[in-house]
mmCIF file of C-alpha atoms in Angstrom:
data_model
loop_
_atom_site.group_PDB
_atom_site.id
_atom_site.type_symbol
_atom_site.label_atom_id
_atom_site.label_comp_id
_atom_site.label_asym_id
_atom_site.label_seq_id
_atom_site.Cartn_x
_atom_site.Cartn_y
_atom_site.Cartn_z
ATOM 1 C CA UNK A 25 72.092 -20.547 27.533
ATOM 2 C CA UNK A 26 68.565 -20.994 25.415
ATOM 3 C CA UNK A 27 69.911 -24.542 25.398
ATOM 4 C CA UNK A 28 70.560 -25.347 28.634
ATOM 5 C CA UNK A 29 66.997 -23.391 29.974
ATOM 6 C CA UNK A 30 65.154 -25.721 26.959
ATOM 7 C CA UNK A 31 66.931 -28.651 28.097
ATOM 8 C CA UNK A 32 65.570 -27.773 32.283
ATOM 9 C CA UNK A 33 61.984 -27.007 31.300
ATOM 10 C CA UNK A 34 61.532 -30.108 28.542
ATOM 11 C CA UNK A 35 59.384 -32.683 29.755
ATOM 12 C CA UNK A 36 61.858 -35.251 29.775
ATOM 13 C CA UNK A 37 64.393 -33.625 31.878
ATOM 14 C CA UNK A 38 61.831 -32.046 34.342
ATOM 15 C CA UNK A 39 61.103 -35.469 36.207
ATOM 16 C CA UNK A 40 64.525 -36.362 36.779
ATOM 17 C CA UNK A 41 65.231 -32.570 37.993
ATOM 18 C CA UNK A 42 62.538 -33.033 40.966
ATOM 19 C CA UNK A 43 63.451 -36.406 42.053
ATOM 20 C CA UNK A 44 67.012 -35.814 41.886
ATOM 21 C CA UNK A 45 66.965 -34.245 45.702
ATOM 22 C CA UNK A 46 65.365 -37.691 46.848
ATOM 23 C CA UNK A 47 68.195 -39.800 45.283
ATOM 24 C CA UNK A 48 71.049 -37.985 46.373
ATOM 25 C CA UNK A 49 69.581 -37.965 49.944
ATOM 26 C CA UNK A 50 68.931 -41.556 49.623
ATOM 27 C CA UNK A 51 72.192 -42.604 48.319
ATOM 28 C CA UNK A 52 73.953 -39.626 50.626
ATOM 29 C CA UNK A 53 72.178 -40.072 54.551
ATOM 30 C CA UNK A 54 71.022 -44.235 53.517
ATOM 31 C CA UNK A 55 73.092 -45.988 51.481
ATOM 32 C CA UNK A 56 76.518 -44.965 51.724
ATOM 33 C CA UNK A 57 76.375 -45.354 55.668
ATOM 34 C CA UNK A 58 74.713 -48.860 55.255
ATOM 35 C CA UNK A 59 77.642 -49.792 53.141
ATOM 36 C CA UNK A 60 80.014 -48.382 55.288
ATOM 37 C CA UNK A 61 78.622 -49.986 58.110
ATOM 38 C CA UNK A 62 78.878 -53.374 56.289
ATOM 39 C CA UNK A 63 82.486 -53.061 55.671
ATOM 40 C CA UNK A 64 83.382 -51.866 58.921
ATOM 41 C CA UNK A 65 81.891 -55.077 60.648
ATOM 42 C CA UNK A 66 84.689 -56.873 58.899
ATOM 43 C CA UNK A 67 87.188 -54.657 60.326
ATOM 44 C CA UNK A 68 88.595 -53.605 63.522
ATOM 45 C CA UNK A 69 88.169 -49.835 64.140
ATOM 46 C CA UNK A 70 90.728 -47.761 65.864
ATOM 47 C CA UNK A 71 91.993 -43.968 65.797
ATOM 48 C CA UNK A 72 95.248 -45.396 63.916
ATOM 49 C CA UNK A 73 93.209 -46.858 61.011
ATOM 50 C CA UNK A 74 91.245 -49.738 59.994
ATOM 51 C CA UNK A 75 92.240 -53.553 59.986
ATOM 52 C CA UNK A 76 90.551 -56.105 58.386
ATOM 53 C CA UNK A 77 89.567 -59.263 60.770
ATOM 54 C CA UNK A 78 87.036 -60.869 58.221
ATOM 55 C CA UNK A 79 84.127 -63.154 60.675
ATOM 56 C CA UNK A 80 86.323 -61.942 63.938
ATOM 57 C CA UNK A 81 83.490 -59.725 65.522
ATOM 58 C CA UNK A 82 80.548 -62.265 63.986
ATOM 59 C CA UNK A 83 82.161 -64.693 66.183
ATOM 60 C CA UNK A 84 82.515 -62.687 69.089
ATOM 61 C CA UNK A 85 78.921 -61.822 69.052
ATOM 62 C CA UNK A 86 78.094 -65.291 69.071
ATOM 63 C CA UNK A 87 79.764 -66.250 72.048
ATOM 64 C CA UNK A 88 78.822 -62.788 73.474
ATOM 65 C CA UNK A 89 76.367 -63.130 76.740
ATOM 66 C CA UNK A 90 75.198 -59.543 76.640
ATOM 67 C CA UNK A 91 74.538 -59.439 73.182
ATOM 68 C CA UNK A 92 72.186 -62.683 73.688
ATOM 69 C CA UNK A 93 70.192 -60.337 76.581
ATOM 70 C CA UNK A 94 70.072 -57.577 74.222
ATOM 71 C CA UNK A 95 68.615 -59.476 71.278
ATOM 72 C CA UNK A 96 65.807 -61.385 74.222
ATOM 73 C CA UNK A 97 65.227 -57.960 75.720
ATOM 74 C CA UNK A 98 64.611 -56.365 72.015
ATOM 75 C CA UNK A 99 62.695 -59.149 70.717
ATOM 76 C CA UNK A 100 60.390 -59.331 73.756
ATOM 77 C CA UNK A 101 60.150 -55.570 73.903
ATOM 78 C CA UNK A 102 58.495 -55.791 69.971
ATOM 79 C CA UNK A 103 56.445 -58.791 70.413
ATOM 80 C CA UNK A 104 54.553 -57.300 73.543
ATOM 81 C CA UNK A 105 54.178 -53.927 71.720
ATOM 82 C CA UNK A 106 52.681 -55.543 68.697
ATOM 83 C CA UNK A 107 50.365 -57.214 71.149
ATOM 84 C CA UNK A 108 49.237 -53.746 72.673
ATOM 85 C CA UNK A 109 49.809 -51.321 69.851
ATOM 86 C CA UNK A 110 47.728 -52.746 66.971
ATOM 87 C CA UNK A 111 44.414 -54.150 68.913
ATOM 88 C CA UNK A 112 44.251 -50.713 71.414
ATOM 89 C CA UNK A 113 44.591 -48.464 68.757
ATOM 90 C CA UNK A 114 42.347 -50.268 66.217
ATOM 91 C CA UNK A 115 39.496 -50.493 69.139
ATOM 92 C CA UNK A 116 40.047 -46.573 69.591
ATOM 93 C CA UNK A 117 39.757 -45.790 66.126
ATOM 94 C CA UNK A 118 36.080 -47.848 65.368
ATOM 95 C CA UNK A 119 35.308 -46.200 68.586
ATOM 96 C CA UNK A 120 36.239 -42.608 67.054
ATOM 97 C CA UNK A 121 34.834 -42.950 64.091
ATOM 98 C CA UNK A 122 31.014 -44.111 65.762
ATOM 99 C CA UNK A 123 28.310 -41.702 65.988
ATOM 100 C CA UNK A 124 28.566 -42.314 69.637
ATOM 101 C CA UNK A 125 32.143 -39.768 70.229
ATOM 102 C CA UNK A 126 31.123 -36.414 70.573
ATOM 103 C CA UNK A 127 33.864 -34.171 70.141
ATOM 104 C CA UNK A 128 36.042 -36.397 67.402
ATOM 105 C CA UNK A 129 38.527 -33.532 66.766
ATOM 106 C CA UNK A 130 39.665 -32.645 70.435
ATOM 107 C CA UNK A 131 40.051 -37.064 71.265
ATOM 108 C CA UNK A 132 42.185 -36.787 68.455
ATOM 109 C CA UNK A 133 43.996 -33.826 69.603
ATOM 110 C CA UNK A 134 44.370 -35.082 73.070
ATOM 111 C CA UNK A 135 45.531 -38.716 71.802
ATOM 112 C CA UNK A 136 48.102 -37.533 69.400
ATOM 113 C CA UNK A 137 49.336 -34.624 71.940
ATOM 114 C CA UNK A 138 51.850 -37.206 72.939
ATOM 115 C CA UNK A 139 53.881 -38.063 70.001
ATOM 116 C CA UNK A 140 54.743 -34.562 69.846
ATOM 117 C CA UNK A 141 56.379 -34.649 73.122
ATOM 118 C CA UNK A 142 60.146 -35.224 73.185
ATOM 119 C CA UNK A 143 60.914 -38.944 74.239
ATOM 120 C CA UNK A 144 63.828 -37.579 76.352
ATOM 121 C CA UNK A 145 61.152 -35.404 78.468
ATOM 122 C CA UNK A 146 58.755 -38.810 78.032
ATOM 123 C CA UNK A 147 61.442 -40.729 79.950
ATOM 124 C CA UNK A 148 62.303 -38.715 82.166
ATOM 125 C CA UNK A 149 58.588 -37.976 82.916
ATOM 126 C CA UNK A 150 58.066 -41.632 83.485
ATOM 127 C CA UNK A 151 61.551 -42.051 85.495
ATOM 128 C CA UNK A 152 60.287 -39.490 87.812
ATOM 129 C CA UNK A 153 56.722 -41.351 87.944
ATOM 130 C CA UNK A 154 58.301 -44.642 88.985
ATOM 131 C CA UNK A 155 61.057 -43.508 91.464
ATOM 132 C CA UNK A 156 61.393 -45.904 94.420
ATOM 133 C CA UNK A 157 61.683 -42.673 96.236
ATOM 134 C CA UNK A 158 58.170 -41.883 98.421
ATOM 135 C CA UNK A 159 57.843 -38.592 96.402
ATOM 136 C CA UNK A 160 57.308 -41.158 93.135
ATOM 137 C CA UNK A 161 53.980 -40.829 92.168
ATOM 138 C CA UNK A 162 53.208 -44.571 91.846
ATOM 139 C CA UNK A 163 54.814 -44.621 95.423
ATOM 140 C CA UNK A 164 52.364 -41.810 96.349
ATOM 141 C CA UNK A 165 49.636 -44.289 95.281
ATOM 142 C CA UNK A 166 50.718 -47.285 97.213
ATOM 143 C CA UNK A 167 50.982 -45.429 100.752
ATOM 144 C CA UNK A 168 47.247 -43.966 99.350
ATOM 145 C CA UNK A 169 46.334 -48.319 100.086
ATOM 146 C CA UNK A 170 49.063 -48.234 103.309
ATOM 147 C CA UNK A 171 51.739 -49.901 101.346
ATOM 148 C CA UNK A 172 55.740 -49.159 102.058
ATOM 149 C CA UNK A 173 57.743 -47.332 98.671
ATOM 150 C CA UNK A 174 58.743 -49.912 95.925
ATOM 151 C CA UNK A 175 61.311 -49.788 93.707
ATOM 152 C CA UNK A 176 59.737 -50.135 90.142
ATOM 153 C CA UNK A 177 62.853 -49.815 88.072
ATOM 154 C CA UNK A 178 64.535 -52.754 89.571
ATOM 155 C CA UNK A 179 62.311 -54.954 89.174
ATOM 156 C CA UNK A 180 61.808 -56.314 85.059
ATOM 157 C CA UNK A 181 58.141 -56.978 85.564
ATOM 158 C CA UNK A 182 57.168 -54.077 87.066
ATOM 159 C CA UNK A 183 59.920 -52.083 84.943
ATOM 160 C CA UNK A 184 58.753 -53.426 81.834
ATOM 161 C CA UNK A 185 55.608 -52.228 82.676
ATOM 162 C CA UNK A 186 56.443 -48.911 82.977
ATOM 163 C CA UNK A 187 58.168 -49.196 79.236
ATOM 164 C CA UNK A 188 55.315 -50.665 77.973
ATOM 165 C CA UNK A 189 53.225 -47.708 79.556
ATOM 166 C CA UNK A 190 55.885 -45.094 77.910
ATOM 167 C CA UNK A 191 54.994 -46.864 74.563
ATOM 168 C CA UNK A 192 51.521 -46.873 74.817
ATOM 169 C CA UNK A 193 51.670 -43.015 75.794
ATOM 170 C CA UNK A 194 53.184 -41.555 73.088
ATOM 171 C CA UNK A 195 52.319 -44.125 70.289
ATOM 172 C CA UNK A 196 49.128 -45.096 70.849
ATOM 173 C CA UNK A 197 47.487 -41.803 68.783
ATOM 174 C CA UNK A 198 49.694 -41.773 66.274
ATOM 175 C CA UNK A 199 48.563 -45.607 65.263
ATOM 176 C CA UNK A 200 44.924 -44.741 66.121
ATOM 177 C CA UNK A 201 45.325 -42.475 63.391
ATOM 178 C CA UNK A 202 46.735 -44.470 60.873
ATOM 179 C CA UNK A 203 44.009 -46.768 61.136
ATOM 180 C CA UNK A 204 41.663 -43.932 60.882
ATOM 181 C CA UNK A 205 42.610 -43.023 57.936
ATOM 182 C CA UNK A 206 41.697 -46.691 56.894
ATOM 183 C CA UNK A 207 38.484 -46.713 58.245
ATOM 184 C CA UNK A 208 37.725 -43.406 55.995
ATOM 185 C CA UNK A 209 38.747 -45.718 52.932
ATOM 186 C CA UNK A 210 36.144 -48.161 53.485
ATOM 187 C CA UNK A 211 32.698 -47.726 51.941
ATOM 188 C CA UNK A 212 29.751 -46.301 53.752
ATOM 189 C CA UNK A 213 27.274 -48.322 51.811
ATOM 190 C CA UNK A 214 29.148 -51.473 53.228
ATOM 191 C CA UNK A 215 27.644 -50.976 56.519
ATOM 192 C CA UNK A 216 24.333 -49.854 55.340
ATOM 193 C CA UNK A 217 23.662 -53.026 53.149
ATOM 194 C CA UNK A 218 25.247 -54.659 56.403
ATOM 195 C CA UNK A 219 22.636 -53.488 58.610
ATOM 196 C CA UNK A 220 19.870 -54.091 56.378
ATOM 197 C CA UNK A 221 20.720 -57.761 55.965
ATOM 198 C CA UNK A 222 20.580 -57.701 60.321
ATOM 199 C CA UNK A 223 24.296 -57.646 60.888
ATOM 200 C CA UNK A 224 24.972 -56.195 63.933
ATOM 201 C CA UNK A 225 28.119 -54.258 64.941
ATOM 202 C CA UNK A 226 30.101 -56.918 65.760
ATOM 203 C CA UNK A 227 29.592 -58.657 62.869
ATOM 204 C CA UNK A 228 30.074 -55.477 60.610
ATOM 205 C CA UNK A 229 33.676 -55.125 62.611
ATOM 206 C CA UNK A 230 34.751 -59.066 62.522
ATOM 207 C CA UNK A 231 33.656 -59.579 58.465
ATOM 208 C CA UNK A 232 33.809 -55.714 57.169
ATOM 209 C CA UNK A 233 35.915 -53.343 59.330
ATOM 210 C CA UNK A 234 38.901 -55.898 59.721
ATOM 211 C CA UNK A 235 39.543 -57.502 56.479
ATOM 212 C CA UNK A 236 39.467 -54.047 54.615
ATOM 213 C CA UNK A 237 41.708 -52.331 57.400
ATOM 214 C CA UNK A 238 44.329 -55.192 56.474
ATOM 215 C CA UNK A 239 46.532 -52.901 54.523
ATOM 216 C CA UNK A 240 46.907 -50.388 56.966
ATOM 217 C CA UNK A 241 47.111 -53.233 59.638
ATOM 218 C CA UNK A 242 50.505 -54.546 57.851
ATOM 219 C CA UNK A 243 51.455 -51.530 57.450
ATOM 220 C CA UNK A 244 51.083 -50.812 61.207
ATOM 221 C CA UNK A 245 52.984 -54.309 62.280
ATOM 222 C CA UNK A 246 55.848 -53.519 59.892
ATOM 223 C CA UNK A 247 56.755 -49.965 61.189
ATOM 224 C CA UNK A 248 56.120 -51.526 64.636
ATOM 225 C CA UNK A 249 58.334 -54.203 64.089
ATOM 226 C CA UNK A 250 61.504 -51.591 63.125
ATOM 227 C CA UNK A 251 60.386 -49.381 65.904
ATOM 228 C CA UNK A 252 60.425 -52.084 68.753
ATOM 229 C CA UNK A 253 63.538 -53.952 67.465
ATOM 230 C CA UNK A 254 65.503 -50.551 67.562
ATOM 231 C CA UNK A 255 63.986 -48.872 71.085
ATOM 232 C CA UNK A 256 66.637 -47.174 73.113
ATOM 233 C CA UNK A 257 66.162 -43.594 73.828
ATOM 234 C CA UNK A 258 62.977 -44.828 76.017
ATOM 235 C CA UNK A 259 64.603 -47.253 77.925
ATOM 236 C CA UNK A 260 68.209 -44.697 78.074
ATOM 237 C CA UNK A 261 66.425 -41.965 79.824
ATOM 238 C CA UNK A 262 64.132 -44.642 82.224
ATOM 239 C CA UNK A 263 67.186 -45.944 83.517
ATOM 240 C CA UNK A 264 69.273 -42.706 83.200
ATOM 241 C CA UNK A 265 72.176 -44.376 81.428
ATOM 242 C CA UNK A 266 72.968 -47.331 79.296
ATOM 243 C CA UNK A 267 72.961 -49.611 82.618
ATOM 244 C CA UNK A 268 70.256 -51.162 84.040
ATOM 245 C CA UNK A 269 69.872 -53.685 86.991
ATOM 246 C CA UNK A 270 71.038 -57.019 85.248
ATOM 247 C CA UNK A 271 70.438 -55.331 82.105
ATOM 248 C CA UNK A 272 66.760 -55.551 82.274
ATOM 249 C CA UNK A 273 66.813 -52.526 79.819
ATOM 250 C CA UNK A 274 69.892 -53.172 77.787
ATOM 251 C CA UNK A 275 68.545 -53.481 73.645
ATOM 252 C CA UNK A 276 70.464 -54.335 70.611
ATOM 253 C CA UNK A 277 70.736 -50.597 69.633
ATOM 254 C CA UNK A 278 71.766 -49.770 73.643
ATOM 255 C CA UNK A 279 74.334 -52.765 73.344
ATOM 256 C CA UNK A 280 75.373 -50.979 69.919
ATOM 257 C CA UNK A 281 75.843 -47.724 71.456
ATOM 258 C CA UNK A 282 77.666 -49.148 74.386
ATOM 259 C CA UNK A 283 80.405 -50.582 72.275
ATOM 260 C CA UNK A 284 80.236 -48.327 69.392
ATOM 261 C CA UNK A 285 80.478 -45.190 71.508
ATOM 262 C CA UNK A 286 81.378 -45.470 75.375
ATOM 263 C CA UNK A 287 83.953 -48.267 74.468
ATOM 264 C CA UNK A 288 85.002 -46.531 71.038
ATOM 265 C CA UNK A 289 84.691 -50.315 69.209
ATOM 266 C CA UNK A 290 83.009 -49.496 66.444
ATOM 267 C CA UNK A 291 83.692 -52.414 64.087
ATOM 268 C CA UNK A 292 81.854 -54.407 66.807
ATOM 269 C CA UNK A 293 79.141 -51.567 67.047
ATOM 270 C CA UNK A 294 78.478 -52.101 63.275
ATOM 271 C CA UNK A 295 78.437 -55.981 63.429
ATOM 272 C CA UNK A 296 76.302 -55.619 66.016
ATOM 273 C CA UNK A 297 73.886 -53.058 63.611
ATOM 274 C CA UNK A 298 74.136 -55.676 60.992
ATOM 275 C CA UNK A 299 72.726 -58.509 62.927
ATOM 276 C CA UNK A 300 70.005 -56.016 63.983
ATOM 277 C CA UNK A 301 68.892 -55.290 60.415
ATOM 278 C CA UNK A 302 69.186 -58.595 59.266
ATOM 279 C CA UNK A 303 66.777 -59.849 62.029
ATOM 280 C CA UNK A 304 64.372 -57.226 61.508
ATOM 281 C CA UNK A 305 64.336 -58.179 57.666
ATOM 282 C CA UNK A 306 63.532 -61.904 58.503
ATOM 283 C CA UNK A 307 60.599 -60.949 61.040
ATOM 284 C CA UNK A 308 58.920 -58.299 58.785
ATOM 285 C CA UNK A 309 59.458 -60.816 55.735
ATOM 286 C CA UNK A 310 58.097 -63.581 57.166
ATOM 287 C CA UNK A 311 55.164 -61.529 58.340
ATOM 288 C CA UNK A 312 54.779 -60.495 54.999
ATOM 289 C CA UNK A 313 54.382 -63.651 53.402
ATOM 290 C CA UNK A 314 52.404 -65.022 56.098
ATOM 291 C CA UNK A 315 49.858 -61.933 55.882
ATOM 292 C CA UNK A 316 49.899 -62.520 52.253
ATOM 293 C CA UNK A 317 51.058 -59.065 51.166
ATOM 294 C CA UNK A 318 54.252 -60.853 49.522
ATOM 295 C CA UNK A 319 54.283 -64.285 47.586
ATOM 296 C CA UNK A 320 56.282 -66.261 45.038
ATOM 297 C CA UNK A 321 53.653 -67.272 43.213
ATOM 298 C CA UNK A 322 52.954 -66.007 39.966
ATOM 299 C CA UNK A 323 49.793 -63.885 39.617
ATOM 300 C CA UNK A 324 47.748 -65.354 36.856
ATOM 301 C CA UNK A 325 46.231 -63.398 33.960
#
């Protein structure tokens, strides 16, 4: 027993004791699924077993129309977030961080109040906001200027922009404060010697404020890049359902959970989860090496 208590508290053993709980998580709720998932793509899935049908459902997906609108709908969906999320919430946070916000702590409050809301009651908020009934509130608005009821959700500009509008609700704080917390990394004295020299504030943000938020900028683009790639719930509960007129809303993960679970495919499911990981992979590697952050050059001493 004196053993086995010397052998927990020794220094060597300790480490291994406390990040034990990590790997077996990791291995348990990451990898194992990811290698199941894997394996199942080669295979057809059915409550009487599993069959192996090697590239089958790889070559279904190529030929597969819906699959192609999923993959345009996704893709589109993450480039226009990246194009709203990173800029707005940069802006906000200089702004923030000036002498000229009174109040910092209850902005930040009020901008991060969103995240915590559930995106289930988010959608269904926003579903409610863009009815094509006349009680809609953006219908409300348009009789306000003497115009008839519309019907938003049918419509993929004016749909989309009510997605893009969910997005920017509930995510907008939570990136403002990411690149907060870069801002609060940079040197004071930066700006001071700045200001001396007769830089003015736009010049402090374009050569100071931006090239030593970079890190938390990348950061930023690569969770972005995951997050808009696999939207669903948002565009579920705005539609009420998996369906959407001429699959305006359909995504890769909605396409996955339309196969995988109301048409009980899931080899296809998984081939199609495969694909989705593999493209996110390429975009957030390229981005890496084109930011810089990743090279294959050797450093030199």
């Amino acid at each position: 027993m004196n053993k086995a208590k010397k052998l927990l508290y020794s220094q060597k053993v300790a480490p291994y004791v406390f990040v034990l709980p990590f790997v077996l998580s990791l291995l348990i709720f990451w990898l194992y699924p990811l290698i199941s998932g894997i394996v199942m793509s080669f295979q057809e899935v059915s409550f009487g077993g599993k069959t192996f049908v090697g590239m089958t459902n790889y070559q279904k997906l190529a030929g597969d129309k819906f699959f192609s609108t999923a993959v345009k709908n996704s893709v589109e969906y993450m480039i226009l977030t990246l194009i709203l999320m990173i800029p707005i919430p940069m802006v906000l946070a200089v702004l923030m961080e000036s002498r000229l916000t009174k109040a910092r702590g209850v902005w930040k409050v009020i901008m991060y109040v969103p995240a915590l809301t559930s995106v289930v009651i988010s959608g269904l908020m926003f579903r409610l906001m863009f009815s094509e009934g006349d009680n809609g509130q953006m219908n409300v608005l348009l009789h306000m200027f003497g115009q008839p009821s519309f019907a938003w959700l049918k419509t993929k500009s004016t749909a989309w922009c009510a997605l893009l509008l969910l997005c920017l609700w509930r995510w907008t704080g939570v990136n403002m404060l990411y690149f907060i917390s870069g801002l609060k990394a940079i040197d004071t004295s930066l700006y001071e010697s700045a200001s001396i020299d007769g830089a003015n504030s736009k010049q402090q943000f374009w050569y100071i404020t931006l090239p030593l938020l970079k890190p938390t900028t990348i950061y930023v683009l690569t969770i972005s890049v995951f997050a808009g790639l696999s939207m669903f719930l948002e565009s579920f509960m705005l539609w009420n359902g998996n369906s959407s007129p001429k699959n305006i809303g359909l995504t890769i993960v909605g396409y996955l959970y339309k196969r995988g679970i109301e048409k009980n495919d899931m080899g296809y499911a998984c081939a199609v989860g495969v694909v989705l990981m593999i493209i996110a992979l390429i975009i957030n590697f390229i981005q890496l090496f084109a930011t810089g952050t990743m090279s294959f050059k050797k450093k030199e001493d």
